[in-house]
């Protein structure tokens, strides 16, 4: 089961802040600005055809640090290529009302939370597969002045960095060390849209607080979320400690059952037959993402789980499962905001 980049905490910690600081290091500049400097700064804040106007807080040149070397943005970029197939990078850029010149069209922009008017402006798209790198030639053809890979796979190495940095400066972070908030903040800093990024995160936090206040019955209840893929891929436990999803449900008042700590992190939460019974909790939400999940939900091991036998399990299928489950567990800010309402309804249904 290949599911890169899902073991990340949601709240920004000191470590998360350090990640952003390491990625973005401002070049030293003089405190005295000439008229020419002022004109250059003003030009950098102007809107382009793909990006909104800058806020005037990020100073360029901006050095982008990675474990593989540094690249420098001499001025505010206008043509941003997003090269991760995970989708969080692209979604985060769109959330800032910015349009990538190149994006991986893994889902063809069909996710219901993506703003169609912005997605339709993407000039270059290429089909991508999670865990695989995108053709450098295709990226170069879009003539980017910034390449974004803030959800980088383990396959990203020195050779890949050298390849991409020969095209344009590279904004990089390891997927397993980067939360969706980190992605937004890094993009905001790099594109001179820090306030816009902070406002999006604040919008999410406010929605969390609203749902928590409206549903005091969530407090202290345990919860498990499970994704069921095709038979060959199997099922995965989505609320493992340290994941974005676990942090979201905890922020809503839920707690993780003790068994959540028993799923092996190195297997990305894969649920083997002997572990099916461990998904029991006060609330169990199951999303069927394959053509059929009957092989999993019809088996006696699943049917014998107390939460299933007692009606505290809600199973979603088809588009509903795809949109809700993917939105909450895999998407960025837009998908998570979109999925929160459905989560509230399903959790309430399970508890009633």
mmCIF file of C-alpha atoms in Angstrom, residues 4 37 85 93 143 178 190 224 349:
data_model
loop_
_atom_site.group_PDB
_atom_site.id
_atom_site.type_symbol
_atom_site.label_atom_id
_atom_site.label_comp_id
_atom_site.label_asym_id
_atom_site.label_seq_id
_atom_site.Cartn_x
_atom_site.Cartn_y
_atom_site.Cartn_z
ATOM 1 C CA UNK A 4 3.025 8.880 0.921
ATOM 2 C CA UNK A 37 14.847 49.576 -4.883
ATOM 3 C CA UNK A 85 1.008 14.382 -7.568
ATOM 4 C CA UNK A 93 -1.934 27.573 -4.329
ATOM 5 C CA UNK A 143 8.698 27.932 -18.585
ATOM 6 C CA UNK A 178 5.204 18.862 6.237
ATOM 7 C CA UNK A 190 7.499 32.714 -1.030
ATOM 8 C CA UNK A 224 -11.677 5.471 14.075
ATOM 9 C CA UNK A 349 -25.400 10.007 12.792
#
